[in-house]
């Protein structure tokens, strides 16, 4: 009986299909994440944890756009996280990210694709390998920065396809919770303003 060589095209295809099936099964967990969260803060923590466990990543960071800056709001295993932020000034990397596609920051020779951008914002210690941009209404509302895998293996085509599905599924969810937080912040500000006006009015009445 002829055995299948581990390096044979057939065996490689089987392994690829198994990996694709494993990622498809992970897609079913997306709905579980949505059911488990109620705001943007809990959502990003769940998403970070999910990706770290699924891909066995060394680190991960979640950036959200605020006042034209992308700020790190949640992370795992990133040193000095408050030091990292960057802006969209239309550099080459932003033309790629604006398409909403997973972006590998290194080429096949493990050289940086966007060294000027990385150096300009001191992002080297972020140790990012792949960025996942979330685009909604033609605007990049958030970016997940993923470090390398713990086993040092490169990200595969199957990984990239999984990332595309991940981005497409969660972009509107992230947008929804960002807007929810903005409304909540506006309401809190309005309540404080009305409270202060009430105090000033009472002081005026007492004089």
PDB file of C-alpha atoms in Angstrom:
ATOM      1  CA  UNK A   1       0.000   0.000   0.000  1.00  0.00           C
ATOM      2  CA  UNK A   2       1.419   3.342  -1.042  1.00  0.00           C
ATOM      3  CA  UNK A   3       1.729   5.909   1.735  1.00  0.00           C
ATOM      4  CA  UNK A   4       1.209   9.618   1.149  1.00  0.00           C
ATOM      5  CA  UNK A   5       4.422  11.591   1.306  1.00  0.00           C
ATOM      6  CA  UNK A   6       4.103  14.405   3.852  1.00  0.00           C
ATOM      7  CA  UNK A   7       5.513  16.839   1.297  1.00  0.00           C
ATOM      8  CA  UNK A   8       3.302  15.651  -1.558  1.00  0.00           C
ATOM      9  CA  UNK A   9       0.898  18.138  -3.228  1.00  0.00           C
ATOM     10  CA  UNK A  10      -2.048  16.035  -2.041  1.00  0.00           C
ATOM     11  CA  UNK A  11      -0.942  16.126   1.573  1.00  0.00           C
ATOM     12  CA  UNK A  12      -0.288  19.865   1.413  1.00  0.00           C
ATOM     13  CA  UNK A  13      -3.791  20.367   0.017  1.00  0.00           C
ATOM     14  CA  UNK A  14      -5.258  18.263   2.839  1.00  0.00           C
ATOM     15  CA  UNK A  15      -3.385  20.303   5.449  1.00  0.00           C
ATOM     16  CA  UNK A  16      -4.559  23.532   3.825  1.00  0.00           C
ATOM     17  CA  UNK A  17      -8.176  22.352   3.828  1.00  0.00           C
ATOM     18  CA  UNK A  18      -7.899  21.308   7.474  1.00  0.00           C
ATOM     19  CA  UNK A  19      -6.565  24.757   8.379  1.00  0.00           C
ATOM     20  CA  UNK A  20      -9.372  26.444   6.434  1.00  0.00           C
ATOM     21  CA  UNK A  21     -11.945  24.273   8.215  1.00  0.00           C
ATOM     22  CA  UNK A  22     -10.437  25.162  11.583  1.00  0.00           C
ATOM     23  CA  UNK A  23     -10.685  28.874  10.773  1.00  0.00           C
ATOM     24  CA  UNK A  24     -14.268  28.480   9.524  1.00  0.00           C
ATOM     25  CA  UNK A  25     -15.163  26.857  12.820  1.00  0.00           C
ATOM     26  CA  UNK A  26     -13.647  29.875  14.552  1.00  0.00           C
ATOM     27  CA  UNK A  27     -15.981  32.130  12.592  1.00  0.00           C
ATOM     28  CA  UNK A  28     -18.891  30.625  14.486  1.00  0.00           C
ATOM     29  CA  UNK A  29     -17.350  32.023  17.663  1.00  0.00           C
ATOM     30  CA  UNK A  30     -17.806  35.570  16.372  1.00  0.00           C
ATOM     31  CA  UNK A  31     -21.476  35.613  17.318  1.00  0.00           C
ATOM     32  CA  UNK A  32     -20.559  34.395  20.804  1.00  0.00           C
ATOM     33  CA  UNK A  33     -18.264  37.391  21.212  1.00  0.00           C
ATOM     34  CA  UNK A  34     -21.030  39.796  20.226  1.00  0.00           C
ATOM     35  CA  UNK A  35     -23.412  38.188  22.707  1.00  0.00           C
ATOM     36  CA  UNK A  36     -20.829  38.539  25.475  1.00  0.00           C
ATOM     37  CA  UNK A  37     -20.171  42.290  25.141  1.00  0.00           C
ATOM     38  CA  UNK A  38     -22.139  45.485  25.697  1.00  0.00           C
ATOM     39  CA  UNK A  39     -19.639  48.270  24.960  1.00  0.00           C
ATOM     40  CA  UNK A  40     -16.482  49.046  22.999  1.00  0.00           C
ATOM     41  CA  UNK A  41     -14.175  48.401  25.970  1.00  0.00           C
ATOM     42  CA  UNK A  42     -15.369  44.855  26.536  1.00  0.00           C
ATOM     43  CA  UNK A  43     -15.473  44.214  22.781  1.00  0.00           C
ATOM     44  CA  UNK A  44     -11.816  45.057  22.161  1.00  0.00           C
ATOM     45  CA  UNK A  45     -10.695  42.942  25.125  1.00  0.00           C
ATOM     46  CA  UNK A  46     -12.629  39.958  23.766  1.00  0.00           C
ATOM     47  CA  UNK A  47     -11.286  40.466  20.242  1.00  0.00           C
ATOM     48  CA  UNK A  48      -7.692  40.742  21.429  1.00  0.00           C
ATOM     49  CA  UNK A  49      -8.024  37.625  23.559  1.00  0.00           C
ATOM     50  CA  UNK A  50      -9.695  35.692  20.741  1.00  0.00           C
ATOM     51  CA  UNK A  51      -6.935  36.469  18.231  1.00  0.00           C
ATOM     52  CA  UNK A  52      -4.116  35.769  20.685  1.00  0.00           C
ATOM     53  CA  UNK A  53      -5.550  32.352  21.551  1.00  0.00           C
ATOM     54  CA  UNK A  54      -6.520  31.451  17.985  1.00  0.00           C
ATOM     55  CA  UNK A  55      -3.182  32.379  16.398  1.00  0.00           C
ATOM     56  CA  UNK A  56      -0.947  32.010  19.471  1.00  0.00           C
ATOM     57  CA  UNK A  57       0.416  35.543  19.151  1.00  0.00           C
ATOM     58  CA  UNK A  58       3.196  37.094  21.197  1.00  0.00           C
ATOM     59  CA  UNK A  59       1.344  40.399  21.518  1.00  0.00           C
ATOM     60  CA  UNK A  60      -1.586  42.413  20.235  1.00  0.00           C
ATOM     61  CA  UNK A  61      -2.821  45.993  20.390  1.00  0.00           C
ATOM     62  CA  UNK A  62      -6.130  47.639  19.541  1.00  0.00           C
ATOM     63  CA  UNK A  63      -6.032  51.205  18.201  1.00  0.00           C
ATOM     64  CA  UNK A  64      -9.075  53.446  17.808  1.00  0.00           C
ATOM     65  CA  UNK A  65      -9.172  56.746  15.949  1.00  0.00           C
ATOM     66  CA  UNK A  66      -9.859  59.758  18.140  1.00  0.00           C
ATOM     67  CA  UNK A  67      -9.278  63.405  17.212  1.00  0.00           C
ATOM     68  CA  UNK A  68      -7.315  62.361  14.095  1.00  0.00           C
ATOM     69  CA  UNK A  69      -4.979  60.152  16.139  1.00  0.00           C
ATOM     70  CA  UNK A  70      -4.969  56.380  16.478  1.00  0.00           C
ATOM     71  CA  UNK A  71      -4.563  55.581  20.166  1.00  0.00           C
ATOM     72  CA  UNK A  72      -3.905  52.234  21.836  1.00  0.00           C
ATOM     73  CA  UNK A  73      -6.863  51.444  24.106  1.00  0.00           C
ATOM     74  CA  UNK A  74      -6.254  47.754  24.882  1.00  0.00           C
ATOM     75  CA  UNK A  75      -3.323  45.391  24.553  1.00  0.00           C
ATOM     76  CA  UNK A  76      -1.700  42.154  25.613  1.00  0.00           C
ATOM     77  CA  UNK A  77       2.065  41.927  26.225  1.00  0.00           C
ATOM     78  CA  UNK A  78       2.989  45.366  24.870  1.00  0.00           C
ATOM     79  CA  UNK A  79       5.522  47.292  26.957  1.00  0.00           C
ATOM     80  CA  UNK A  80       4.837  50.966  27.641  1.00  0.00           C
ATOM     81  CA  UNK A  81       1.519  50.946  25.719  1.00  0.00           C
ATOM     82  CA  UNK A  82       0.747  54.626  26.286  1.00  0.00           C
ATOM     83  CA  UNK A  83       3.752  55.575  24.145  1.00  0.00           C
ATOM     84  CA  UNK A  84       2.159  54.372  20.925  1.00  0.00           C
ATOM     85  CA  UNK A  85      -0.034  56.557  18.753  1.00  0.00           C
ATOM     86  CA  UNK A  86       0.045  57.668  15.146  1.00  0.00           C
ATOM     87  CA  UNK A  87      -1.817  59.781  12.597  1.00  0.00           C
ATOM     88  CA  UNK A  88      -3.132  59.276   9.080  1.00  0.00           C
ATOM     89  CA  UNK A  89      -1.213  61.772   6.961  1.00  0.00           C
ATOM     90  CA  UNK A  90      -1.798  59.940   3.723  1.00  0.00           C
ATOM     91  CA  UNK A  91       1.482  58.004   3.650  1.00  0.00           C
ATOM     92  CA  UNK A  92       1.728  54.953   1.414  1.00  0.00           C
ATOM     93  CA  UNK A  93       0.628  52.551   4.124  1.00  0.00           C
ATOM     94  CA  UNK A  94      -2.714  54.345   4.451  1.00  0.00           C
ATOM     95  CA  UNK A  95      -3.618  53.734   0.812  1.00  0.00           C
ATOM     96  CA  UNK A  96      -3.381  50.014   1.544  1.00  0.00           C
ATOM     97  CA  UNK A  97      -5.109  50.139   4.923  1.00  0.00           C
ATOM     98  CA  UNK A  98      -7.989  52.171   3.495  1.00  0.00           C
ATOM     99  CA  UNK A  99      -8.933  49.141   1.391  1.00  0.00           C
ATOM    100  CA  UNK A 100      -9.815  47.304   4.596  1.00  0.00           C
ATOM    101  CA  UNK A 101      -7.451  44.423   3.874  1.00  0.00           C
ATOM    102  CA  UNK A 102      -5.086  42.694   6.326  1.00  0.00           C
ATOM    103  CA  UNK A 103      -1.646  44.209   5.827  1.00  0.00           C
ATOM    104  CA  UNK A 104       1.645  42.430   6.439  1.00  0.00           C
ATOM    105  CA  UNK A 105       4.216  44.994   7.551  1.00  0.00           C
ATOM    106  CA  UNK A 106       7.116  42.831   6.390  1.00  0.00           C
ATOM    107  CA  UNK A 107       8.026  41.315   3.040  1.00  0.00           C
ATOM    108  CA  UNK A 108       9.172  37.745   2.390  1.00  0.00           C
ATOM    109  CA  UNK A 109      12.757  38.727   3.289  1.00  0.00           C
ATOM    110  CA  UNK A 110      11.549  39.966   6.694  1.00  0.00           C
ATOM    111  CA  UNK A 111      12.255  43.566   5.734  1.00  0.00           C
ATOM    112  CA  UNK A 112       9.940  46.403   6.741  1.00  0.00           C
ATOM    113  CA  UNK A 113       7.586  47.490   3.984  1.00  0.00           C
ATOM    114  CA  UNK A 114       6.968  50.904   5.556  1.00  0.00           C
ATOM    115  CA  UNK A 115      10.154  51.818   7.498  1.00  0.00           C
ATOM    116  CA  UNK A 116       9.683  55.590   7.272  1.00  0.00           C
ATOM    117  CA  UNK A 117       6.211  55.421   8.810  1.00  0.00           C
ATOM    118  CA  UNK A 118       7.295  52.992  11.548  1.00  0.00           C
ATOM    119  CA  UNK A 119      10.321  55.139  12.428  1.00  0.00           C
ATOM    120  CA  UNK A 120       8.410  58.432  12.271  1.00  0.00           C
ATOM    121  CA  UNK A 121       6.053  57.316  15.049  1.00  0.00           C
ATOM    122  CA  UNK A 122       8.562  55.200  17.021  1.00  0.00           C
ATOM    123  CA  UNK A 123       6.552  52.027  16.450  1.00  0.00           C
ATOM    124  CA  UNK A 124       9.490  49.611  16.308  1.00  0.00           C
ATOM    125  CA  UNK A 125       8.951  48.409  19.878  1.00  0.00           C
ATOM    126  CA  UNK A 126       5.333  47.654  19.025  1.00  0.00           C
ATOM    127  CA  UNK A 127       6.785  44.573  17.281  1.00  0.00           C
ATOM    128  CA  UNK A 128       3.871  44.513  14.839  1.00  0.00           C
ATOM    129  CA  UNK A 129       3.782  41.957  12.029  1.00  0.00           C
ATOM    130  CA  UNK A 130       0.264  42.330  10.626  1.00  0.00           C
ATOM    131  CA  UNK A 131      -2.292  45.138  10.879  1.00  0.00           C
ATOM    132  CA  UNK A 132      -6.022  44.621  10.548  1.00  0.00           C
ATOM    133  CA  UNK A 133      -7.751  47.861   9.478  1.00  0.00           C
ATOM    134  CA  UNK A 134     -11.471  48.263  10.130  1.00  0.00           C
ATOM    135  CA  UNK A 135     -13.079  50.570   7.587  1.00  0.00           C
ATOM    136  CA  UNK A 136     -16.595  51.950   7.858  1.00  0.00           C
ATOM    137  CA  UNK A 137     -18.108  54.689   5.689  1.00  0.00           C
ATOM    138  CA  UNK A 138     -14.736  54.961   3.903  1.00  0.00           C
ATOM    139  CA  UNK A 139     -12.947  55.811   7.160  1.00  0.00           C
ATOM    140  CA  UNK A 140     -10.430  53.693   9.069  1.00  0.00           C
ATOM    141  CA  UNK A 141     -12.078  53.620  12.492  1.00  0.00           C
ATOM    142  CA  UNK A 142      -9.773  51.117  14.178  1.00  0.00           C
ATOM    143  CA  UNK A 143      -6.650  49.008  13.667  1.00  0.00           C
ATOM    144  CA  UNK A 144      -5.568  45.803  15.362  1.00  0.00           C
ATOM    145  CA  UNK A 145      -1.797  45.402  15.515  1.00  0.00           C
ATOM    146  CA  UNK A 146      -0.654  41.782  15.803  1.00  0.00           C
ATOM    147  CA  UNK A 147       2.833  40.626  16.737  1.00  0.00           C
ATOM    148  CA  UNK A 148       4.462  37.498  15.415  1.00  0.00           C
ATOM    149  CA  UNK A 149       3.355  33.986  16.291  1.00  0.00           C
ATOM    150  CA  UNK A 150       4.995  32.330  19.280  1.00  0.00           C
ATOM    151  CA  UNK A 151       6.294  29.529  17.057  1.00  0.00           C
ATOM    152  CA  UNK A 152       7.865  32.133  14.706  1.00  0.00           C
ATOM    153  CA  UNK A 153       5.934  30.691  11.757  1.00  0.00           C
ATOM    154  CA  UNK A 154       4.852  33.235   9.090  1.00  0.00           C
ATOM    155  CA  UNK A 155       1.246  34.219   8.535  1.00  0.00           C
ATOM    156  CA  UNK A 156      -0.225  32.065   5.767  1.00  0.00           C
ATOM    157  CA  UNK A 157      -2.700  32.674   2.967  1.00  0.00           C
ATOM    158  CA  UNK A 158      -5.267  30.846   5.084  1.00  0.00           C
ATOM    159  CA  UNK A 159      -4.573  33.267   7.955  1.00  0.00           C
ATOM    160  CA  UNK A 160      -5.037  36.226   5.624  1.00  0.00           C
ATOM    161  CA  UNK A 161      -8.368  34.882   4.367  1.00  0.00           C
ATOM    162  CA  UNK A 162      -9.474  34.417   7.957  1.00  0.00           C
ATOM    163  CA  UNK A 163      -8.455  38.011   8.738  1.00  0.00           C
ATOM    164  CA  UNK A 164     -10.544  39.291   5.816  1.00  0.00           C
ATOM    165  CA  UNK A 165     -13.621  37.520   7.177  1.00  0.00           C
ATOM    166  CA  UNK A 166     -12.817  38.793  10.666  1.00  0.00           C
ATOM    167  CA  UNK A 167     -12.537  42.402   9.437  1.00  0.00           C
ATOM    168  CA  UNK A 168     -15.720  42.259   7.356  1.00  0.00           C
ATOM    169  CA  UNK A 169     -17.697  40.809  10.251  1.00  0.00           C
ATOM    170  CA  UNK A 170     -16.520  43.126  13.014  1.00  0.00           C
ATOM    171  CA  UNK A 171     -16.111  46.490  11.220  1.00  0.00           C
ATOM    172  CA  UNK A 172     -19.819  47.433  11.610  1.00  0.00           C
ATOM    173  CA  UNK A 173     -19.854  46.049  15.168  1.00  0.00           C
ATOM    174  CA  UNK A 174     -16.872  48.189  16.175  1.00  0.00           C
ATOM    175  CA  UNK A 175     -18.476  51.234  14.542  1.00  0.00           C
ATOM    176  CA  UNK A 176     -21.717  50.616  16.439  1.00  0.00           C
ATOM    177  CA  UNK A 177     -20.003  50.530  19.825  1.00  0.00           C
ATOM    178  CA  UNK A 178     -17.761  53.503  19.068  1.00  0.00           C
ATOM    179  CA  UNK A 179     -20.848  55.586  18.281  1.00  0.00           C
ATOM    180  CA  UNK A 180     -22.574  54.247  21.387  1.00  0.00           C
ATOM    181  CA  UNK A 181     -19.673  55.428  23.553  1.00  0.00           C
ATOM    182  CA  UNK A 182     -19.667  58.845  21.859  1.00  0.00           C
ATOM    183  CA  UNK A 183     -23.384  59.250  22.613  1.00  0.00           C
ATOM    184  CA  UNK A 184     -22.858  58.174  26.222  1.00  0.00           C
ATOM    185  CA  UNK A 185     -19.991  60.659  26.609  1.00  0.00           C
ATOM    186  CA  UNK A 186     -22.105  63.445  25.123  1.00  0.00           C
ATOM    187  CA  UNK A 187     -24.953  62.621  27.489  1.00  0.00           C
ATOM    188  CA  UNK A 188     -22.636  62.663  30.515  1.00  0.00           C
ATOM    189  CA  UNK A 189     -21.215  66.011  29.401  1.00  0.00           C
ATOM    190  CA  UNK A 190     -24.714  67.435  28.966  1.00  0.00           C
ATOM    191  CA  UNK A 191     -25.786  66.196  32.390  1.00  0.00           C
ATOM    192  CA  UNK A 192     -22.732  67.779  34.040  1.00  0.00           C
ATOM    193  CA  UNK A 193     -23.343  71.038  32.197  1.00  0.00           C
ATOM    194  CA  UNK A 194     -26.990  71.153  33.294  1.00  0.00           C
ATOM    195  CA  UNK A 195     -25.945  70.327  36.855  1.00  0.00           C
ATOM    196  CA  UNK A 196     -23.425  73.178  36.891  1.00  0.00           C
ATOM    197  CA  UNK A 197     -25.997  75.581  35.462  1.00  0.00           C
ATOM    198  CA  UNK A 198     -28.433  74.502  38.181  1.00  0.00           C
ATOM    199  CA  UNK A 199     -25.823  75.194  40.862  1.00  0.00           C
ATOM    200  CA  UNK A 200     -25.058  78.627  39.446  1.00  0.00           C
ATOM    201  CA  UNK A 201     -28.779  79.409  39.227  1.00  0.00           C
ATOM    202  CA  UNK A 202     -29.325  78.400  42.879  1.00  0.00           C
ATOM    203  CA  UNK A 203     -26.351  80.518  43.957  1.00  0.00           C
ATOM    204  CA  UNK A 204     -27.772  83.465  42.033  1.00  0.00           C
ATOM    205  CA  UNK A 205     -31.178  83.006  43.652  1.00  0.00           C
ATOM    206  CA  UNK A 206     -29.618  82.925  47.121  1.00  0.00           C
ATOM    207  CA  UNK A 207     -27.743  86.211  46.666  1.00  0.00           C
TER     208      UNK A 207
END
